[in-house]
Coordinates of C-alpha atoms in Angstrom, one line a residue:
M324 CA 0.0 0.0 0.0
F325 CA 1.5 3.3 -1.2
P326 CA -1.3 5.9 -0.4
V327 CA 0.6 9.2 -0.9
P328 CA -0.8 11.0 -4.0
G329 CA 2.6 12.0 -5.4
R330 CA 4.4 10.7 -8.5
S331 CA 7.6 10.0 -6.6
H332 CA 5.8 7.9 -4.1
A333 CA 4.0 6.0 -6.9
I334 CA 7.4 5.3 -8.5
L335 CA 8.5 3.6 -5.3
G336 CA 5.3 1.6 -5.0
E337 CA 5.5 0.5 -8.6
G338 CA 9.1 -0.7 -7.9
F339 CA 7.8 -3.0 -5.2
V340 CA 5.0 -4.3 -7.5
R341 CA 7.5 -5.0 -10.3
H342 CA 10.0 -6.9 -8.2
L343 CA 7.4 -8.9 -6.3
L344 CA 5.6 -10.0 -9.5
N345 CA 9.0 -11.0 -11.0
D346 CA 9.6 -13.1 -7.8
G347 CA 6.3 -15.0 -8.3
H348 CA 4.1 -13.3 -5.8
E349 CA 0.4 -12.4 -6.1
V350 CA 0.1 -8.6 -5.5
T351 CA -2.8 -6.4 -4.4
Y352 CA -1.6 -2.8 -4.9
I353 CA -3.5 0.0 -3.1
T354 CA -2.7 3.3 -4.7
P355 CA -4.1 6.7 -5.7
I356 CA -2.1 6.5 -9.0
I357 CA -3.0 3.4 -11.0
M358 CA -0.2 1.7 -12.9
K359 CA -0.7 1.4 -16.7
M360 CA 0.7 -2.2 -16.7
T361 CA -1.5 -5.2 -16.3
H362 CA -0.5 -8.7 -15.0
P363 CA -2.5 -11.8 -14.2
R364 CA -1.1 -11.8 -10.6
L365 CA -1.7 -8.1 -10.1
R366 CA -4.9 -6.5 -8.6
Q367 CA -4.9 -2.7 -8.2
I368 CA -7.3 -0.9 -5.9
D369 CA -7.8 2.8 -6.7
I370 CA -8.0 5.1 -3.7
S371 CA -7.7 8.4 -5.5
N372 CA -9.6 11.2 -3.9
S373 CA -9.5 14.8 -5.1
K374 CA -10.4 16.0 -1.6
L375 CA -7.2 14.5 -0.2
M376 CA -4.9 16.0 -2.8
P377 CA -2.7 18.8 -1.4
P378 CA -3.6 22.2 -2.9
D379 CA -1.4 23.5 -5.7
Q380 CA -0.7 26.6 -3.6
M381 CA 1.3 24.4 -1.2
F382 CA 4.0 23.9 -3.8
D383 CA 3.8 27.3 -5.4
T384 CA 7.3 28.7 -5.8
Q385 CA 6.1 32.2 -4.7
N386 CA 4.6 30.8 -1.6
I387 CA 7.7 28.8 -0.8
L388 CA 9.8 32.0 -1.3
M389 CA 7.5 33.7 1.2
N390 CA 7.7 30.8 3.7
K391 CA 3.9 30.5 3.6
W392 CA 4.0 26.8 4.4
D393 CA 6.3 25.5 7.2
F394 CA 7.3 22.1 5.9
K395 CA 9.9 21.8 8.7
N396 CA 7.3 22.1 11.4
I397 CA 6.8 18.5 12.6
K398 CA 3.4 19.5 14.2
F399 CA 2.2 20.7 10.9
M400 CA 3.4 17.5 9.1
L401 CA 1.8 15.2 11.7
F402 CA -1.5 17.1 11.7
V403 CA -1.8 17.2 7.9
T404 CA -0.8 13.5 7.6
T405 CA -3.2 12.3 10.3
N406 CA -6.2 14.0 8.5
F407 CA -5.0 12.6 5.2
V408 CA -4.8 9.0 6.6
N409 CA -8.3 9.3 8.1
G410 CA -9.6 10.2 4.7
T411 CA -7.7 7.3 3.1
L412 CA -8.9 4.7 5.6
T413 CA -12.5 5.7 5.1
H414 CA -12.3 5.4 1.3
P415 CA -15.1 3.0 0.1
N416 CA -12.6 0.8 -1.7
I417 CA -10.5 0.4 1.4
Q418 CA -13.5 -0.4 3.6
R419 CA -14.8 -2.9 1.0
L420 CA -11.5 -4.7 1.0
I421 CA -11.0 -5.1 4.8
H422 CA -14.7 -6.0 5.4
D423 CA -14.4 -9.0 3.0
P424 CA -13.6 -12.0 5.3
S425 CA -12.5 -14.1 2.4
E426 CA -9.5 -11.8 1.8
Q427 CA -6.2 -13.3 2.9
F428 CA -2.6 -12.1 2.6
D429 CA 0.8 -13.5 3.6
A430 CA 2.2 -10.0 4.4
V431 CA 1.2 -6.4 4.3
I432 CA 3.7 -3.8 3.0
V433 CA 2.8 -0.2 3.8
E434 CA 4.6 3.0 3.1
W435 CA 5.3 5.0 6.3
L436 CA 5.0 8.7 6.2
Y437 CA 4.4 10.3 9.6
S438 CA 1.7 7.9 10.6
E439 CA 1.5 4.3 11.9
L440 CA -2.3 4.0 11.5
Y441 CA -2.0 1.8 8.4
A442 CA -0.5 -0.9 10.7
G443 CA -4.1 -1.9 11.3
F444 CA -4.1 -3.8 8.0
A445 CA -1.8 -6.4 9.5
S446 CA -4.3 -6.8 12.4
V447 CA -7.2 -7.2 10.0
F448 CA -5.5 -9.9 7.9
D449 CA -3.5 -11.4 10.8
C450 CA -0.2 -11.4 8.9
P451 CA 3.2 -9.8 9.3
L452 CA 3.7 -6.1 8.7
I453 CA 6.5 -4.7 6.6
W454 CA 7.1 -0.9 6.6
S455 CA 8.5 0.9 3.5
S456 CA 10.3 4.2 4.1
S457 CA 10.8 6.7 1.3
L458 CA 13.3 8.7 3.3
D459 CA 16.9 8.2 4.6
P460 CA 16.8 6.5 8.0
H461 CA 15.8 8.9 10.8
W462 CA 14.7 8.5 14.4
L463 CA 10.9 8.7 13.7
V464 CA 11.0 5.6 11.5
L465 CA 13.7 3.7 13.4
D466 CA 11.7 4.2 16.6
L467 CA 9.2 1.7 15.2
I468 CA 11.7 -1.2 15.3
D469 CA 14.6 -0.2 17.6
E470 CA 15.9 2.5 19.9
I471 CA 16.0 6.1 18.8
P472 CA 19.4 6.9 17.4
N473 CA 21.5 9.5 19.3
P474 CA 20.3 13.0 18.2
A475 CA 23.7 14.4 19.0
Y476 CA 25.1 13.1 15.7
N477 CA 22.0 11.8 13.9
P478 CA 20.0 14.9 12.9
Q479 CA 16.4 14.4 12.0
H480 CA 15.5 14.4 8.3
L481 CA 13.9 17.8 8.2
A482 CA 16.9 19.6 9.6
D483 CA 18.9 21.9 7.4
I484 CA 22.2 21.1 9.0
V485 CA 25.2 18.7 8.6
T486 CA 27.3 16.8 11.1
P487 CA 29.3 17.4 13.3
L488 CA 26.7 19.4 15.2
G489 CA 27.5 22.4 17.3
F490 CA 26.1 23.0 20.8
W491 CA 22.9 24.7 19.7
N492 CA 22.3 22.2 16.9
R493 CA 22.5 19.3 19.4
A494 CA 20.2 21.1 21.7
E495 CA 17.7 21.7 18.8
E496 CA 17.9 18.1 17.8
L497 CA 17.2 16.8 21.3
W498 CA 14.3 19.3 21.6
H499 CA 12.9 18.0 18.3
V500 CA 12.8 14.5 19.7
I501 CA 11.2 15.5 23.0
H502 CA 8.7 18.0 21.3
T503 CA 7.7 15.4 18.7
K504 CA 7.2 12.7 21.2
Y505 CA 5.0 15.0 23.2
F506 CA 2.9 16.1 20.3
K507 CA 2.4 12.5 19.2
W508 CA 1.3 11.7 22.7
R509 CA -1.2 14.6 22.4
L510 CA -2.4 13.1 19.1
R511 CA -3.1 9.7 20.7
H512 CA -6.8 10.2 21.3
K513 CA -7.5 11.3 17.8
E514 CA -5.3 8.5 16.4
N515 CA -7.0 5.9 18.5
H516 CA -10.4 7.1 17.4
I517 CA -9.4 6.9 13.7
F518 CA -7.8 3.5 14.2
D519 CA -10.8 1.9 16.0
N520 CA -13.3 3.5 13.6
A521 CA -11.4 2.2 10.6
F522 CA -10.5 -1.4 11.7
A523 CA -12.5 -2.6 14.7
S524 CA -15.6 -3.8 12.8
S525 CA -13.5 -5.6 10.1
V526 CA -11.5 -7.4 12.7
A527 CA -14.7 -8.4 14.6
L528 CA -16.0 -9.9 11.3
R529 CA -13.1 -12.4 11.6
G530 CA -13.9 -13.3 15.2
R531 CA -11.1 -11.3 16.8
I532 CA -10.6 -8.2 18.9
L533 CA -8.6 -5.3 17.4
P534 CA -5.4 -4.8 19.5
P535 CA -4.6 -1.3 20.7
L536 CA -2.8 1.0 18.3
N537 CA 0.2 1.5 20.5
E538 CA 0.8 -2.3 20.4
V539 CA 0.2 -2.6 16.7
R540 CA 2.4 0.4 15.6
Y541 CA 5.5 -1.4 17.1
N542 CA 4.7 -4.8 15.6
G543 CA 6.4 -4.3 12.3
S544 CA 8.7 -7.1 11.2
L545 CA 11.2 -4.9 9.4
I546 CA 11.6 -1.7 7.4
L547 CA 12.7 -1.7 3.8
G548 CA 14.2 1.8 3.4
N549 CA 14.8 3.7 0.1
S550 CA 18.3 4.6 1.2
H551 CA 21.9 3.8 0.7
L552 CA 25.1 4.9 2.5
S553 CA 26.4 6.6 -0.7
A554 CA 23.6 9.2 -0.5
G555 CA 23.3 9.4 3.3
T556 CA 25.6 9.1 6.3
A557 CA 27.1 6.2 8.3
M558 CA 24.9 5.3 11.3
R559 CA 24.1 2.2 13.4
L560 CA 21.1 0.4 12.0
P561 CA 19.2 -2.5 13.5
P562 CA 19.2 -5.8 11.6
N563 CA 15.6 -5.4 10.6
Y564 CA 16.2 -2.1 8.7
I565 CA 17.2 -3.1 5.2
P566 CA 18.5 -0.4 2.9
I567 CA 17.3 -1.0 -0.7
G568 CA 17.9 2.5 -2.2
G569 CA 17.7 2.4 -6.0
Y570 CA 15.4 -0.6 -6.3
H571 CA 13.0 1.5 -8.4
I572 CA 15.6 1.8 -11.2
K573 CA 15.1 -0.9 -13.9
E574 CA 18.1 -3.0 -15.0
N575 CA 17.3 -2.2 -18.6
I576 CA 16.7 1.5 -19.1
D577 CA 14.1 2.3 -21.7
P578 CA 15.4 4.2 -24.8
L579 CA 14.7 7.9 -25.2
P580 CA 11.9 9.0 -27.4
P581 CA 13.1 9.9 -30.9
N582 CA 12.9 13.7 -30.4
L583 CA 14.9 13.6 -27.1
Q584 CA 17.3 11.0 -28.5
D585 CA 18.1 13.4 -31.4
I586 CA 18.6 16.4 -29.0
A587 CA 20.9 14.4 -26.6
D588 CA 22.9 12.8 -29.4
N589 CA 23.6 16.2 -31.1
A590 CA 24.5 18.0 -27.9
R591 CA 28.2 18.5 -28.9
N592 CA 29.2 20.0 -25.6
G593 CA 26.9 17.8 -23.6
F594 CA 23.5 18.8 -22.1
I595 CA 22.1 19.9 -18.8
Y596 CA 18.8 18.3 -17.5
F597 CA 16.6 20.6 -15.4
S598 CA 13.7 19.2 -13.5
M599 CA 12.1 20.2 -10.2
G600 CA 10.2 17.0 -9.7
S601 CA 6.6 16.0 -9.9
M602 CA 5.1 18.0 -7.1
L603 CA 6.4 21.4 -8.0
K604 CA 5.2 22.8 -11.3
S605 CA 7.7 24.8 -13.2
S606 CA 4.9 26.9 -14.5
R607 CA 4.5 28.3 -11.0
I608 CA 8.0 29.8 -11.1
P609 CA 7.7 33.7 -11.1
D610 CA 8.1 35.2 -14.5
E611 CA 11.1 37.3 -13.5
M612 CA 12.9 34.2 -12.3
K613 CA 12.1 32.3 -15.5
K614 CA 13.5 35.1 -17.6
G615 CA 16.6 35.2 -15.5
L616 CA 17.2 31.5 -15.8
L617 CA 16.7 31.6 -19.6
N618 CA 19.2 34.4 -19.8
V619 CA 21.7 32.3 -17.9
F620 CA 21.1 29.2 -20.1
S621 CA 21.5 31.3 -23.3
K622 CA 25.2 32.0 -22.3
L623 CA 26.1 28.4 -22.0
D624 CA 27.6 26.2 -24.7
Q625 CA 25.6 23.2 -23.4
T626 CA 22.2 22.2 -24.5
I627 CA 19.4 22.5 -21.9
I628 CA 16.6 20.0 -21.5
W629 CA 14.0 21.7 -19.2
K630 CA 11.0 19.7 -17.9
F631 CA 8.4 22.4 -18.1
E632 CA 4.6 22.2 -18.4
Q633 CA 4.2 24.9 -21.1
E634 CA 6.2 26.5 -23.9
L635 CA 8.3 29.6 -22.9
P636 CA 8.3 32.7 -25.0
D637 CA 11.8 34.1 -26.1
R638 CA 13.3 30.7 -25.5
P639 CA 17.0 30.5 -26.6
N640 CA 17.9 28.0 -29.3
N641 CA 19.9 25.8 -26.9
V642 CA 17.0 25.4 -24.5
H643 CA 14.5 22.6 -25.2
I644 CA 11.2 22.4 -23.3
V645 CA 9.6 19.0 -22.6
S646 CA 6.3 18.6 -20.7
W647 CA 7.2 15.1 -19.9
A648 CA 10.7 13.7 -19.4
P649 CA 11.8 10.1 -18.9
Q650 CA 14.3 11.0 -16.2
L651 CA 16.2 7.7 -16.0
S652 CA 16.7 7.5 -19.8
I653 CA 17.9 11.1 -19.8
L654 CA 20.4 10.7 -17.0
A655 CA 21.6 7.4 -18.5
H656 CA 22.7 9.2 -21.7
P657 CA 26.5 9.7 -21.9
N658 CA 26.1 13.4 -22.9
C659 CA 24.4 14.3 -19.7
K660 CA 26.8 16.6 -17.9
L661 CA 24.7 18.1 -15.1
F662 CA 21.4 17.5 -13.4
I663 CA 19.5 20.5 -11.8
T664 CA 17.0 19.1 -9.3
H665 CA 15.0 19.9 -6.2
G666 CA 17.0 17.3 -4.3
G667 CA 14.5 14.6 -3.6
L668 CA 16.0 11.3 -2.5
L669 CA 15.0 9.5 -5.7
S670 CA 16.8 12.1 -7.8
V671 CA 20.0 11.9 -5.6
L672 CA 20.0 8.1 -5.9
E673 CA 19.5 8.3 -9.6
T674 CA 22.3 10.7 -10.1
L675 CA 24.5 8.3 -8.1
H676 CA 23.3 5.4 -10.2
F677 CA 24.3 7.1 -13.5
G678 CA 27.2 9.2 -12.1
V679 CA 26.0 12.7 -13.0
P680 CA 26.9 15.7 -10.8
I681 CA 24.0 17.8 -9.5
I682 CA 22.9 21.3 -8.5
G683 CA 20.2 21.1 -5.8
V684 CA 17.5 23.7 -5.3
P685 CA 15.9 22.3 -2.1
M686 CA 12.3 23.3 -1.5
F687 CA 10.8 21.3 1.4
G688 CA 10.9 18.1 3.4
D689 CA 14.1 16.1 3.4
Q690 CA 15.5 17.9 0.3
H691 CA 17.7 20.3 2.3
M692 CA 19.3 17.4 4.2
N693 CA 19.8 15.5 1.0
I694 CA 21.5 18.3 -0.8
N695 CA 23.6 19.3 2.2
R696 CA 25.0 15.7 2.1
V697 CA 25.7 16.0 -1.6
V698 CA 27.7 19.2 -1.0
E699 CA 29.5 17.6 1.9
K700 CA 30.5 14.6 -0.3
G701 CA 31.6 16.9 -3.1
F702 CA 29.6 15.8 -6.1
G703 CA 27.2 18.8 -6.3
M704 CA 26.3 22.3 -5.2
R705 CA 23.4 23.9 -3.5
V706 CA 21.5 27.0 -4.7
D707 CA 18.8 28.3 -2.4
L708 CA 15.5 29.5 -3.7
N709 CA 15.6 33.2 -2.9
D710 CA 16.0 36.5 -4.7
D711 CA 19.6 35.6 -5.7
V712 CA 18.7 32.3 -7.2
V713 CA 19.5 33.3 -10.8
G714 CA 23.0 34.7 -10.1
N715 CA 23.9 31.8 -7.8
M716 CA 22.6 29.3 -10.4
E717 CA 25.0 30.7 -13.0
I718 CA 27.9 30.6 -10.6
A719 CA 27.1 27.0 -9.7
I720 CA 26.7 25.8 -13.3
R721 CA 30.0 27.2 -14.3
E722 CA 31.8 25.9 -11.3
I723 CA 30.6 22.3 -11.9
L724 CA 31.2 22.4 -15.6
D725 CA 34.6 23.9 -15.4
N726 CA 35.9 22.0 -12.3
P727 CA 36.4 18.3 -13.0
R728 CA 36.5 17.4 -9.3
Y729 CA 32.7 17.2 -9.2
A730 CA 32.5 14.6 -12.0
Q731 CA 35.3 12.7 -10.4
K732 CA 33.6 12.7 -7.0
V733 CA 30.3 11.5 -8.3
K734 CA 32.1 8.6 -10.1
E735 CA 33.7 7.7 -6.7
Y736 CA 30.3 7.6 -4.9
S737 CA 28.7 5.9 -7.9
F738 CA 31.1 3.1 -7.4
I739 CA 30.2 2.9 -3.7
Y740 CA 26.5 2.9 -4.7
H741 CA 26.9 0.0 -7.1
D742 CA 29.4 -2.0 -5.0
R743 CA 26.9 -4.3 -3.2
S744 CA 26.7 -8.0 -2.6
T745 CA 23.4 -8.2 -4.4
S746 CA 21.0 -5.8 -6.2
P747 CA 18.5 -3.7 -4.2
G748 CA 15.7 -5.5 -6.0
Q749 CA 17.0 -8.9 -4.9
E750 CA 17.3 -7.6 -1.4
L751 CA 13.7 -6.5 -1.5
T752 CA 12.3 -9.8 -2.6
H753 CA 14.6 -11.9 -0.3
W754 CA 13.5 -10.0 2.8
V755 CA 9.8 -10.0 2.0
S756 CA 10.0 -13.8 1.4
H757 CA 12.1 -14.2 4.6
V758 CA 9.4 -12.4 6.7
I759 CA 6.7 -14.6 5.2
R760 CA 8.7 -17.9 5.6
T761 CA 9.7 -17.1 9.2
K762 CA 6.2 -15.9 10.2
G763 CA 7.1 -12.3 10.9
A764 CA 10.9 -12.7 11.5
P765 CA 10.7 -12.3 15.3
H766 CA 14.4 -13.2 15.5
L767 CA 15.3 -9.9 14.0
R768 CA 13.6 -7.8 16.6
S769 CA 15.5 -5.8 19.2
P770 CA 15.4 -7.1 22.8
G771 CA 15.2 -3.4 23.7
Y772 CA 11.5 -3.5 22.8
M773 CA 11.0 -5.6 26.0
L774 CA 12.1 -2.7 28.2
P775 CA 10.1 0.4 29.1
W776 CA 11.8 3.7 28.4
Y777 CA 12.8 4.4 32.1
Q778 CA 14.7 1.1 32.2
K779 CA 16.5 1.9 28.9
L780 CA 17.6 5.2 30.6
Y781 CA 18.5 3.4 33.9
L782 CA 16.2 5.8 35.7
D783 CA 15.1 3.0 38.0
L784 CA 18.7 2.3 38.9
A785 CA 19.3 6.0 39.5
I786 CA 16.5 6.0 42.0
V787 CA 18.0 3.0 43.8
I788 CA 21.4 4.7 43.9
F789 CA 19.9 7.8 45.4
I790 CA 17.9 5.9 48.0
T791 CA 20.2 3.0 48.8
H792 CA 24.0 2.8 48.9
V793 CA 25.2 -0.6 47.8
T794 CA 28.7 -1.5 48.6
G795 CA 30.9 -4.6 48.5
I796 CA 33.4 -3.2 50.9
P797 CA 32.1 -2.8 54.5
Y798 CA 33.0 0.4 56.3
N799 CA 32.1 1.8 59.7
I800 CA 29.7 4.6 59.3
S801 CA 26.1 5.1 60.3
H802 CA 23.5 7.6 59.5
P803 CA 19.7 7.7 60.0
N804 CA 19.1 8.3 56.3
L805 CA 21.5 5.6 55.1
R806 CA 20.5 2.0 54.4
R807 CA 23.5 -0.2 53.5
F808 CA 23.6 -3.7 52.0
E809 CA 27.0 -5.4 52.2
V810 CA 27.6 -7.6 49.1
D811 CA 31.2 -8.6 49.8
Y812 CA 30.1 -12.2 49.0
F813 CA 29.8 -11.1 45.3
L814 CA 33.6 -10.5 45.2
E815 CA 34.1 -14.1 46.3
S816 CA 32.0 -15.3 43.4
I817 CA 34.6 -14.0 41.0
P818 CA 37.4 -16.6 40.7
N819 CA 40.2 -14.1 41.3
M820 CA 40.2 -10.4 40.8
D821 CA 43.9 -10.5 40.4
S822 CA 43.6 -13.0 37.6
S823 CA 41.4 -10.4 35.8
R824 CA 44.1 -7.9 36.2
A825 CA 46.7 -10.5 35.1
F826 CA 44.7 -11.3 32.0
G827 CA 45.3 -7.8 30.7
R828 CA 49.1 -8.3 31.2
I829 CA 48.9 -11.7 29.5
I830 CA 47.2 -10.2 26.4
R831 CA 49.8 -7.4 26.3
E832 CA 52.8 -9.8 26.6
L833 CA 51.2 -12.0 23.9
F834 CA 51.1 -9.0 21.6
I835 CA 54.8 -8.1 22.3
S836 CA 55.9 -11.6 21.9
S837 CA 54.2 -12.0 18.5
L838 CA 55.9 -8.8 17.3
R839 CA 59.3 -10.1 18.5
E840 CA 58.9 -13.4 16.6
K841 CA 61.7 -13.5 14.0
D842 CA 59.6 -13.7 10.8
V843 CA 57.1 -11.1 12.0
N844 CA 59.9 -8.7 13.0
M845 CA 61.5 -9.0 9.6
L846 CA 58.2 -8.3 8.0
L847 CA 57.7 -5.1 10.0
R848 CA 61.2 -3.8 9.3
D849 CA 60.9 -4.3 5.6
T850 CA 60.0 -0.9 4.2
K851 CA 59.1 -2.4 0.8
E852 CA 56.2 -4.3 2.2
R853 CA 52.8 -3.0 0.9
F854 CA 49.3 -4.2 1.8
D855 CA 45.8 -3.2 0.6
L856 CA 44.2 -4.3 3.8
V857 CA 45.1 -5.5 7.3
V858 CA 42.8 -8.2 8.9
A859 CA 43.4 -8.6 12.6
E860 CA 41.7 -10.8 15.2
W861 CA 40.4 -8.8 18.1
M862 CA 40.7 -10.5 21.5
F863 CA 40.6 -7.9 24.2
N864 CA 43.4 -6.1 22.5
D865 CA 43.3 -3.0 20.1
L866 CA 47.1 -2.8 19.7
Y867 CA 47.1 -4.6 16.4
A868 CA 45.5 -1.5 14.9
G869 CA 49.0 -0.2 14.6
L870 CA 49.6 -2.5 11.7
S871 CA 47.1 -0.4 9.7
A872 CA 49.0 2.8 10.5
L873 CA 52.3 1.1 9.6
Y874 CA 51.2 0.0 6.2
D875 CA 48.8 3.0 5.6
C876 CA 45.9 0.9 4.6
P877 CA 42.4 0.0 5.9
L878 CA 41.9 -2.1 9.0
L879 CA 39.4 -4.9 9.2
W880 CA 38.7 -6.5 12.6
F881 CA 37.7 -10.1 13.0
S882 CA 35.9 -11.3 16.1
A883 CA 35.7 -14.9 17.1
T884 CA 32.9 -14.2 19.6
E885 CA 29.3 -13.0 19.3
S886 CA 29.0 -9.2 19.1
H887 CA 29.4 -7.4 22.5
W888 CA 30.1 -3.9 23.7
M889 CA 33.9 -4.2 24.0
M890 CA 34.1 -5.0 20.3
L891 CA 31.4 -2.7 19.1
R892 CA 32.9 0.3 20.8
L893 CA 35.6 0.2 18.1
L894 CA 33.0 1.1 15.5
E895 CA 30.2 3.0 17.3
D896 CA 29.0 4.2 20.7
T897 CA 29.0 1.7 23.6
I898 CA 25.7 -0.1 23.2
N899 CA 23.1 -0.2 25.9
S900 CA 24.0 -3.0 28.3
Q901 CA 20.3 -3.2 29.4
D902 CA 19.5 -5.2 26.3
T903 CA 23.0 -6.4 25.1
T904 CA 25.4 -7.9 27.6
S905 CA 29.1 -8.5 27.3
K906 CA 30.6 -11.8 26.2
Y907 CA 31.8 -13.5 29.4
I908 CA 33.0 -10.4 31.2
P909 CA 30.9 -7.7 32.9
P910 CA 31.9 -4.1 32.1
F911 CA 33.3 -3.3 35.5
I912 CA 35.7 -6.3 35.4
T913 CA 36.7 -5.4 31.9
S914 CA 37.7 -2.0 33.1
Y915 CA 40.5 -3.6 35.2
I916 CA 41.8 -5.4 32.1
I917 CA 41.9 -2.2 30.0
Q918 CA 43.6 -0.2 32.8
D919 CA 46.3 -2.8 33.3
M920 CA 47.0 -2.9 29.6

C-alpha cells in the first residue's frame, strides 16, 4: 500500500510491485495513481480522492519564497498526515477490502510517512507487517523497530544542518525528539479514534478483537528503506532495517523517445537536464525568475533540456522544453553533464546510479538534508530558492562544468553505490519472502523492545542509587538516612580479581611476543612491504590496529565471539547494556583489564 498521492511515491510503489511480481508473488496494490501495466497476478485498488490532494498553492514557488508553508514544522506535518490518513482509511474501496472476510494475505507492505495508522491492515489480515520508508533512515521511523538513534550526531531528516553538530544544533535536535514525542502523545486520542473506527468492525467480522494502536504500531517485522550509504551518512542500523535504495531503477533502461534522442545525441558540448520533480510545477515559477534562468542558459555552450509544463516565449535556441521527461533515460545518456534538481532522495539516488553531478535547489521536506550531504560529499552544489537564485545558479553551473572534481567525486560515490553484494531489487524480494517464511521474522527484533523507556535510561537504577548505597566493601559509618547492603560475597563469586588484572598483562605480553617473533619482526622492518588491507583478530586487544598505521591501509577487525560492547565500541557508541550484555566479562571487570594494559 502506497497511499501518498505523489508521483515520486508512486514510483517507489511500482518498484515493489514489479519486483514482487517477478519473484512470483500475487500482489494487491493499493494506490491513488493506478499503474498502466496489467498482469494476471496483479490487482490494483484505486484510492484516488481529489479532496485529499494537497492544494497546488502548497507547492507554489512564490509561496515557498514567502515561507507560507512551514514544511519543517513537525506538528504541521503530523497534523496534515493524520487527517489525510483518516480520509484514506474511510475510502469506500478500502472499507470494501477489509470487510471481506475471504480476503487473505501472507504479508502487508505499507509506506510509512508520519503515521502508523496503516498498521491496522496487518491486524485485519492477521499477517506480518513490513514498513516501507521513502526517506533516509531517521529517528521517527527507526523508533518503530529499535531504539531512537542518538540525536547528538543523527539529525532528523527535516533539519537543514550537517554533522558534526554544534552545541545549539545538538540542543535543537534533542528538543525536536522531545517535542515530537510530546505532540504524538497529544495526538493519541485522535489516532485511537481513527484506528478503531477504521479497523474494529472488520477485525470483529473475523472473530477477533482489534489490539490497541500502541501495540500494533511497534509490531512491524522490518523496514525496507529507500536509502543507501552513498547518499546518506554512516549510522548504526538494526538488523531489521534493510536499505534498498535504487530498487526502483530498472536494470534495462528504456530508450529515449526519438525527439529527445536526437537532442541528446547532437549536444556536442553535452546537455544539462533541469527538472524540479513532480510536485512542484515549473509553470508556478515567477516570470522574473524564468526570464533570468533563460538568460543564464543562453550564455552556455551546453544544450538545456528543461522539464516544463508549457512553452516559454523568447526561448534561446539551446533550450528545449519538454512537458514530460523520462528522467532515468535522460540521466543514462553519456552526454548528460549536469542535473539541476529539487534534491528529492529519488533524484539523488538516480544521479549516483548514473554518475552525474547535480545542483540542488531544495524546496521542502528532506530535500535540504539530501543536498547538504551532496555538497559535503563533493559531487554537487546547493542553490537556495531566494531572490539571488538566478545569479547563484550561473555561478554553480560554471563551477561544476569547469571543475572536473565534481564529475570525479560523483564517479567515486557511484562506485560505492553499485558495489553491493546483491542488487537492491533482490534484497527487497529476499527479505519479503524471509518475513513470510519465518512468520514475521521475530528473531530480527531488538530485545530493547521488551524494556520500558525508564529502564533503557537506567532511571530505576538511578532511583536505587539515590535511595540506597550498595557496597561490596564494608566500612564503619552510620546515618539515620542511610540504608546499607554489604555484598562482599559477590567478590568471592569472581574466581580471582587479580587474575582479571593479570589477563590484561597476558594479552599485552602475547602482543609483544608476537611482534618479536623473527619472521614477524622481519616483515615489520621491511620498508618495501605494501598491503591493501590488514585483517586482525580482536581478542581484548586493540594494539594490532598499529599495523594499519604502519602500512597506511584500511583495517578490518575479525571477532571470534558474538558481538558485544567491547568489540562494538571500536566502531560505534558503547551499546546499551540493558539489552545487550558483554561476552563472558561484565563491564566493571573489563575496566580492570583495560587499565592494566
